[in-house]
Tab-separated table of N, CA and C in Angstrom:
chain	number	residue	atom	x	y	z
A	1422	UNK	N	0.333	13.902	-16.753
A	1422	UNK	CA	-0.704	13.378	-15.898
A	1422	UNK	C	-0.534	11.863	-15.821
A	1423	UNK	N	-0.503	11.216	-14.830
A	1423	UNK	CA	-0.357	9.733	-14.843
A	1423	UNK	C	-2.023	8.859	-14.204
A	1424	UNK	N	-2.131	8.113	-14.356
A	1424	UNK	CA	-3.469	7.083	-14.440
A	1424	UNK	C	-3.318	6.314	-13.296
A	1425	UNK	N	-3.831	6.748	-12.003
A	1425	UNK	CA	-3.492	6.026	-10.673
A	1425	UNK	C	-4.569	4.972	-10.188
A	1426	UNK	N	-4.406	4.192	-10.267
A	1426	UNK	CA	-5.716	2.827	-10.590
A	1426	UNK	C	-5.409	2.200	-8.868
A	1427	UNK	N	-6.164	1.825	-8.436
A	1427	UNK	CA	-6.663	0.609	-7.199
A	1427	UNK	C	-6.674	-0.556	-7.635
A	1428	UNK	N	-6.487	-1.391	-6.889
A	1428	UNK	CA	-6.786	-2.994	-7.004
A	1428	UNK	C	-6.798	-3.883	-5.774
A	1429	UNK	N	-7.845	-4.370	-6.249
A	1429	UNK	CA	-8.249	-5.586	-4.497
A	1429	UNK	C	-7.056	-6.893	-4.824
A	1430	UNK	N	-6.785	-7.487	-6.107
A	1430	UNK	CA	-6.542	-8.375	-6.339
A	1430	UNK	C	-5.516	-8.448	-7.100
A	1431	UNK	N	-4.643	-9.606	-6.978
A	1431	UNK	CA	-3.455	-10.010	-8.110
A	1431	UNK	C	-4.383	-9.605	-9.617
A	1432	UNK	N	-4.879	-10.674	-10.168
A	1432	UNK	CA	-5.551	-10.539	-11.210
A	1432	UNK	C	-6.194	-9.045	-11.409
A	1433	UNK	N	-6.925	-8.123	-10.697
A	1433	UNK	CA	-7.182	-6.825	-10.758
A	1433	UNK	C	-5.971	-5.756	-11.525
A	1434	UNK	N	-4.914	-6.585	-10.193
A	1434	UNK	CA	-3.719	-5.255	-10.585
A	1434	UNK	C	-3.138	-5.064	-11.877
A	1435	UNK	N	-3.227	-6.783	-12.411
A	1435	UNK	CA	-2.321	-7.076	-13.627
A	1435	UNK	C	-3.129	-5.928	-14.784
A	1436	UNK	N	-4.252	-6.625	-14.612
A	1436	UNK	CA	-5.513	-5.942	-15.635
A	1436	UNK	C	-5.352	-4.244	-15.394
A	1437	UNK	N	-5.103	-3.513	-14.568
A	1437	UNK	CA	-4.658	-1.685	-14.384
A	1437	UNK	C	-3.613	-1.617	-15.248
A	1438	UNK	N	-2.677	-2.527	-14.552
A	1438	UNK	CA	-1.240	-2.344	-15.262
A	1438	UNK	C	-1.051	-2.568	-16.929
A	1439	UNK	N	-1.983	-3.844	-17.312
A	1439	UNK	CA	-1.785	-4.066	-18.981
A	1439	UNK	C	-3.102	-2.972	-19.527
A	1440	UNK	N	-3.814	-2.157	-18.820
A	1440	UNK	CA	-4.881	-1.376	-19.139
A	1440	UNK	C	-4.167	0.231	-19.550
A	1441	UNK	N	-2.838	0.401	-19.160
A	1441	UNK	CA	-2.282	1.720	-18.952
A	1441	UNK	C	-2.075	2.513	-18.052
A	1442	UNK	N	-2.350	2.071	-16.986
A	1442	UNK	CA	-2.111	2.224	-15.501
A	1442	UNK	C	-0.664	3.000	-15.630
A	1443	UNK	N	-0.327	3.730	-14.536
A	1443	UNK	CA	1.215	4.021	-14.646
A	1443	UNK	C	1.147	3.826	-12.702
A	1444	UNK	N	0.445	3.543	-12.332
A	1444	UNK	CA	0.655	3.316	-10.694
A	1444	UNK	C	-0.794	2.495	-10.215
A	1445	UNK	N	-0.378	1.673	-9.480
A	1445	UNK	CA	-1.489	1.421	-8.934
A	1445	UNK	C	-1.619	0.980	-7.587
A	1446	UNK	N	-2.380	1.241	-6.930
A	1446	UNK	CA	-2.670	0.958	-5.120
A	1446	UNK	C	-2.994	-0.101	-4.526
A	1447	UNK	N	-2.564	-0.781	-3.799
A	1447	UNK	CA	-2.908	-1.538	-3.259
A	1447	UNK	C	-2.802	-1.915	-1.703
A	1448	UNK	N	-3.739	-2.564	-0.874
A	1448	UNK	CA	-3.954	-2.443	0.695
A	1448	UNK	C	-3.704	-3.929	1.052
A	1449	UNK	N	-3.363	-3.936	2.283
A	1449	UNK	CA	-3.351	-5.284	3.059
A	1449	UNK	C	-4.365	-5.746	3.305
A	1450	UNK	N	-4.621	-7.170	3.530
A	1450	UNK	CA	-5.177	-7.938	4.755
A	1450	UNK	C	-5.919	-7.772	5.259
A	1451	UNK	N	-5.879	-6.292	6.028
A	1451	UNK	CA	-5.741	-5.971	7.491
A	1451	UNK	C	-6.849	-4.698	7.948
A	1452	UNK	N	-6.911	-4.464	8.695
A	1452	UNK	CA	-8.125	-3.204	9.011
A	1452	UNK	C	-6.568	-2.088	8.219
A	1453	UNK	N	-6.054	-1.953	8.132
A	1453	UNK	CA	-5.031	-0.604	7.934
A	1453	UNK	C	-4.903	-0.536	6.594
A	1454	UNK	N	-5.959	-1.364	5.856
A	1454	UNK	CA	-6.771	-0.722	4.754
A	1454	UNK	C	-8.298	-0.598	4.745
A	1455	UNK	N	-8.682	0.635	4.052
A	1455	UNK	CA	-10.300	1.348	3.985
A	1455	UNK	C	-10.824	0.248	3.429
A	1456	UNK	N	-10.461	-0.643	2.147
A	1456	UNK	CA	-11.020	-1.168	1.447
A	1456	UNK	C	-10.990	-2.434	2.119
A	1457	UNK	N	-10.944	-2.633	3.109
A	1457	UNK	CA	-11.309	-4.184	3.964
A	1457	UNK	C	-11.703	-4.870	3.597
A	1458	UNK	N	-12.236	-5.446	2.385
A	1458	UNK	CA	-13.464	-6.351	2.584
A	1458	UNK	C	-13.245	-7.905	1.808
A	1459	UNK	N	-14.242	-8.815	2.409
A	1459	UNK	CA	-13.667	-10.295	2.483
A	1459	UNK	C	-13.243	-10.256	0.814
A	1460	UNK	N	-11.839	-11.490	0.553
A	1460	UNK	CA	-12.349	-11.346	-0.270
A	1460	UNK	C	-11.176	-10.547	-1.418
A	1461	UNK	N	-10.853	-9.460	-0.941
A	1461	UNK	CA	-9.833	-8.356	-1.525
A	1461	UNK	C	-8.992	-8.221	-0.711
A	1462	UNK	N	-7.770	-7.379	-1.682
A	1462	UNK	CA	-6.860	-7.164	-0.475
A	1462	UNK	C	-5.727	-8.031	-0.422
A	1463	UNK	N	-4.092	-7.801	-0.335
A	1463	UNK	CA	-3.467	-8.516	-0.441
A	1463	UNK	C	-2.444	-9.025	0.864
A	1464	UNK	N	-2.221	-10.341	0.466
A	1464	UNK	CA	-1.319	-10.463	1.847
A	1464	UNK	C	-0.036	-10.551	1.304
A	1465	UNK	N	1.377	-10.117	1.944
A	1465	UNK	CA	2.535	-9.934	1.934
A	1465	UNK	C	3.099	-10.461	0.653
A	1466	UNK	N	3.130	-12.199	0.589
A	1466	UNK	CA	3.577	-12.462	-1.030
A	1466	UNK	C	2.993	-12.051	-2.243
A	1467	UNK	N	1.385	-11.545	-2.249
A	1467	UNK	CA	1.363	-11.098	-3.314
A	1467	UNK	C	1.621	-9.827	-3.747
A	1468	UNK	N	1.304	-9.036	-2.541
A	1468	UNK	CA	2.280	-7.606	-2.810
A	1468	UNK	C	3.675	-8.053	-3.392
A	1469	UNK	N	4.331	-8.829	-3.212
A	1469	UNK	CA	5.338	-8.825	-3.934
A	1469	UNK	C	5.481	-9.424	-5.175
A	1470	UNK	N	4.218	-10.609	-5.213
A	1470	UNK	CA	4.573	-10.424	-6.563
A	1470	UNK	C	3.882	-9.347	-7.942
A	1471	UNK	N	2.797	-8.578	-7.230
A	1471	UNK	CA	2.338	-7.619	-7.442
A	1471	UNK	C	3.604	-6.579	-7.938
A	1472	UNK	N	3.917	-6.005	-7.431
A	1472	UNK	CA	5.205	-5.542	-7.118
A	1472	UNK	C	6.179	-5.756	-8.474
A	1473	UNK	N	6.952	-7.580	-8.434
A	1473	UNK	CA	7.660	-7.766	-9.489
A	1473	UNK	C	6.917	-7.481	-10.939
A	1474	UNK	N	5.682	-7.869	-11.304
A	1474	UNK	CA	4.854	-7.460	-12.092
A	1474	UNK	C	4.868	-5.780	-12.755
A	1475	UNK	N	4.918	-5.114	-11.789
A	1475	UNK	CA	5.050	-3.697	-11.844
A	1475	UNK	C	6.576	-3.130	-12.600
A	1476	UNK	N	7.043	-3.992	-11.722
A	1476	UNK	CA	8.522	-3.471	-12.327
A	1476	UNK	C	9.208	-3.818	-13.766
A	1477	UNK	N	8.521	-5.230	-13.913
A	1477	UNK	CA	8.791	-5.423	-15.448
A	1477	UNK	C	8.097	-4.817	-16.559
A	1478	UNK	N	6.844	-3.566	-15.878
A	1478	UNK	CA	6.152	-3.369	-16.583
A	1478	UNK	C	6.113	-1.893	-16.237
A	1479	UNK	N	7.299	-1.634	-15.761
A	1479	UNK	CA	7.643	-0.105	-15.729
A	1479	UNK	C	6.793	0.946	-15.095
A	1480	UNK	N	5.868	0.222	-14.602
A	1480	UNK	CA	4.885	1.043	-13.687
A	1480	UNK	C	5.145	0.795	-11.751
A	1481	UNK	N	4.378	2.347	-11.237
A	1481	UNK	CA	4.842	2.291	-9.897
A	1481	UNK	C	3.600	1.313	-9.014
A	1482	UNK	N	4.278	1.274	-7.661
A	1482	UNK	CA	3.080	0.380	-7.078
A	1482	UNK	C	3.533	1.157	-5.958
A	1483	UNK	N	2.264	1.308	-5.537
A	1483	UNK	CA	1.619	2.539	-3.849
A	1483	UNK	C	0.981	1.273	-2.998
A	1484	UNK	N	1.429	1.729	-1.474
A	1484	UNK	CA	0.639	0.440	-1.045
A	1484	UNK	C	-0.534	1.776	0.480
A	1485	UNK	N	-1.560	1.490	-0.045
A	1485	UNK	CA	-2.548	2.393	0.999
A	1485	UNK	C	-2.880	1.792	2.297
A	1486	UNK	N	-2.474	2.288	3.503
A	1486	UNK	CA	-2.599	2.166	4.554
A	1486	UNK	C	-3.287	3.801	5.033
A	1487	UNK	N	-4.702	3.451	4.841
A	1487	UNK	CA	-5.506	4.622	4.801
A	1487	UNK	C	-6.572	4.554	5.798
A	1488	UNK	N	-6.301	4.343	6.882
A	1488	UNK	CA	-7.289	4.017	7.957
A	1488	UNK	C	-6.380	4.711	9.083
A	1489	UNK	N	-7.380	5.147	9.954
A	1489	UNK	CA	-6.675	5.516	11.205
A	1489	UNK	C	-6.582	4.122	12.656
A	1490	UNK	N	-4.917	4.888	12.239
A	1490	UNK	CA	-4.563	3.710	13.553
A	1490	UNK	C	-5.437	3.559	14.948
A	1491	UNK	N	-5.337	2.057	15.343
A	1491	UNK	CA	-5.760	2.435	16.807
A	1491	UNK	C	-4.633	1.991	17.624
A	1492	UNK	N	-4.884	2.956	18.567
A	1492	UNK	CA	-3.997	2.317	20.210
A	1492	UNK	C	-3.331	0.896	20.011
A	1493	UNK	N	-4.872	0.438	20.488
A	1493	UNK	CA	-4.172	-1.384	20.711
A	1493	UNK	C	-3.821	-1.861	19.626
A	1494	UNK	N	-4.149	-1.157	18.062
A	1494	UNK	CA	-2.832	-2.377	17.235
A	1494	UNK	C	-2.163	-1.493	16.670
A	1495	UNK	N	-1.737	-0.480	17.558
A	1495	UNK	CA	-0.683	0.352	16.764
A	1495	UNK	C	0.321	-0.812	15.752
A	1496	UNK	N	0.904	-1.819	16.359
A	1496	UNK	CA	1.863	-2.375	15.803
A	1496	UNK	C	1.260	-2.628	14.443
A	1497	UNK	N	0.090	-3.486	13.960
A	1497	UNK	CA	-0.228	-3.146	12.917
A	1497	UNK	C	0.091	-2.312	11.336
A	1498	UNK	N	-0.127	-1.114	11.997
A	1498	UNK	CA	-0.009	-0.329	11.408
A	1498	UNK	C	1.574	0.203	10.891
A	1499	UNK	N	2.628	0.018	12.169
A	1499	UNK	CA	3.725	0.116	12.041
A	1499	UNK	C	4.094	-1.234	11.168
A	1500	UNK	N	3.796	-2.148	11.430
A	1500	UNK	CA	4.226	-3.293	10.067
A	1500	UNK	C	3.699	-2.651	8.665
A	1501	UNK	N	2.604	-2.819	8.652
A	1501	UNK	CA	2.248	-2.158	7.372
A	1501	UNK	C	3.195	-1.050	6.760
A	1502	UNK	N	3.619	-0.516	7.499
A	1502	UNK	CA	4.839	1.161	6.638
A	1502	UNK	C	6.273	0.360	6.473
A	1503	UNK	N	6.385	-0.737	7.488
A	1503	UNK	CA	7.254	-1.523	7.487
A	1503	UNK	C	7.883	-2.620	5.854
A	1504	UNK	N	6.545	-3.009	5.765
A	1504	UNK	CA	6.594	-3.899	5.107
A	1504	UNK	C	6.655	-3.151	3.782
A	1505	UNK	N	5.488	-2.017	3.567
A	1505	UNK	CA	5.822	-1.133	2.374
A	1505	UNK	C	6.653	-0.472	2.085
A	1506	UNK	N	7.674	-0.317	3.143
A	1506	UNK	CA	9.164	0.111	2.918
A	1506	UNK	C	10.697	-0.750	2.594
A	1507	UNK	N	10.190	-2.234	3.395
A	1507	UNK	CA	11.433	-2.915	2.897
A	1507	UNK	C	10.934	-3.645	1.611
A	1508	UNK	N	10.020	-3.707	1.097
A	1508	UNK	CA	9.546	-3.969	-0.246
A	1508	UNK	C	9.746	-2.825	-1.301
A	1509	UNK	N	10.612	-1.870	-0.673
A	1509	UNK	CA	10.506	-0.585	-1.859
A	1509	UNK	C	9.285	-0.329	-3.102
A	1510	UNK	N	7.914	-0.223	-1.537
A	1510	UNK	CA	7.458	0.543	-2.656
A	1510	UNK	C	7.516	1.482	-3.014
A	1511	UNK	N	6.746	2.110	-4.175
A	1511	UNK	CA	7.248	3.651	-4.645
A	1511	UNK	C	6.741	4.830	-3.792
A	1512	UNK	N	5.736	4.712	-3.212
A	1512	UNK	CA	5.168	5.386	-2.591
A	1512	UNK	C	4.132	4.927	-1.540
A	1513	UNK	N	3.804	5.145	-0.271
A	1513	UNK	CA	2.903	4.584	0.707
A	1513	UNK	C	1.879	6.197	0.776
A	1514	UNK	N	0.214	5.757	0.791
A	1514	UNK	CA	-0.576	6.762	1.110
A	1514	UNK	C	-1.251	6.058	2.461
A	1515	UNK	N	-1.002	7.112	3.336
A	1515	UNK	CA	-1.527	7.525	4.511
A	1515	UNK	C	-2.901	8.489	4.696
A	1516	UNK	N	-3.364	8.034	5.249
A	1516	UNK	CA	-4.606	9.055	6.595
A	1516	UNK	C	-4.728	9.629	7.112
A	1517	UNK	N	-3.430	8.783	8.314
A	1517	UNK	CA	-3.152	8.893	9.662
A	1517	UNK	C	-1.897	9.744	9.985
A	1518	UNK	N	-2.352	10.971	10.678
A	1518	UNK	CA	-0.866	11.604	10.672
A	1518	UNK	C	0.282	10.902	11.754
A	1519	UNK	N	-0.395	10.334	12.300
A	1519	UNK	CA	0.445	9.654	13.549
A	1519	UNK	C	1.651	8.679	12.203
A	1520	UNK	N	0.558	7.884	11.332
A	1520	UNK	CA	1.324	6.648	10.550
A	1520	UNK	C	2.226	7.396	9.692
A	1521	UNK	N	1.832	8.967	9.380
A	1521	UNK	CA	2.843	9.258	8.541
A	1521	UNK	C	4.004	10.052	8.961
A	1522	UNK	N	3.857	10.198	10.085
A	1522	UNK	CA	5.215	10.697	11.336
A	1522	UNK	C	6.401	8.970	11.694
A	1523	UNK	N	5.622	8.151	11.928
A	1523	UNK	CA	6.171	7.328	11.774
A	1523	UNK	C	7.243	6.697	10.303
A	1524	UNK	N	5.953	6.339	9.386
A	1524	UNK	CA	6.637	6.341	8.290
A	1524	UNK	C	8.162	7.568	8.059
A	1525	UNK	N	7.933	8.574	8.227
A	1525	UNK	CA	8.992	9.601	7.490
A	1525	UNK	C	10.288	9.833	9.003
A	1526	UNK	N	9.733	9.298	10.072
A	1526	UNK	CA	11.214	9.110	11.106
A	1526	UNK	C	11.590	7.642	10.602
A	1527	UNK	N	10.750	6.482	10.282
A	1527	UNK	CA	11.400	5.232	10.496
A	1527	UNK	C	12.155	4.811	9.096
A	1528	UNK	N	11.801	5.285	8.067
A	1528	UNK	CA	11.882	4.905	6.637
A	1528	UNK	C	11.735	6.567	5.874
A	1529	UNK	N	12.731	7.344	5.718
A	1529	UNK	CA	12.812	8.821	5.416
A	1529	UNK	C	13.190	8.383	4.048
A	1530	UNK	N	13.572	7.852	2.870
A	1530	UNK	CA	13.762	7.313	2.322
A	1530	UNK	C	11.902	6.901	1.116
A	1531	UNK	N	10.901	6.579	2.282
A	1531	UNK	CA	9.566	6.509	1.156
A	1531	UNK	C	8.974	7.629	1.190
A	1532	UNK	N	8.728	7.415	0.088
A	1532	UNK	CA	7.880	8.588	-0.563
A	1532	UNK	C	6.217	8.482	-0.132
A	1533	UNK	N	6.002	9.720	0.571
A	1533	UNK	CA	4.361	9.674	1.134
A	1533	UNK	C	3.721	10.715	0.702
A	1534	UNK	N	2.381	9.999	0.454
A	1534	UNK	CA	0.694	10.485	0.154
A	1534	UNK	C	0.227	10.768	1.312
A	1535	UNK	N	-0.251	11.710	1.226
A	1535	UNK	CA	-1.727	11.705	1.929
A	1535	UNK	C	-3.105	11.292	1.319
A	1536	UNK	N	-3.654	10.184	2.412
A	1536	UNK	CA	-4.824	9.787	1.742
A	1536	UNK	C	-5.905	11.063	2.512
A	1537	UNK	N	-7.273	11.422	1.356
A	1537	UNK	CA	-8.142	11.847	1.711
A	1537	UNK	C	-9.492	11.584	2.621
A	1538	UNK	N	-9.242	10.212	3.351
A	1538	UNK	CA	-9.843	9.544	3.690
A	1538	UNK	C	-11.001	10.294	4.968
């Protein structure tokens, strides 16, 4: 059984990860995470250094893009699978079946969740 923890924040994630965490989640920025709110939420460099953190510490990092896409920012959303793919994360959880048709033609290679959202 592994211990799948969330985090809004650098400082959050570290604290999952030195807590016993063996994975932990984390969302963008951006509406194309549920957990939106001011405040939380990471933008691109700290996912990565989120990320390097993880790896020296032998644990996985999921990045949740758990909202359903819209129309006008599809692109959005396609960065987001984007970005969680050339960052090798371990796994991306999805919502949206549209984002996870995308994800698995554009990047067949990450490993996908379904979020319950």
């Amino acid at each position: 059984m592994d211990l799948v923890c969330p985090a809004g924040s650098l400082p959050a994630f570290k604290k999952a990860v030195d807590s016993g965490a063996n994975a932990v989640y984390v969302g963008f920025k951006d509406e194309t995470n549920a957990r939106h709110f001011s405040g939380l939420n990471f933008k691109e460099e700290k996912v990565t250094q989120a990320l390097d953190y993880a790896r020296a510490k032998g644990v996985k990092l999921f990045i949740a893009v758990n909202t359903y896409a819209q129309p006008e920012g599809w692109s959005k959303w396609q960065r987001a699978v984007d970005v969680a793919a050339d960052i090798q994360a371990d796994a991306l959880i999805c919502a949206d079946m549209g984002v996870l048709d995308y994800a698995s033609q554009t990047h067949p290679e990450l490993n996908l969740h379904l979020s319950v959202q």
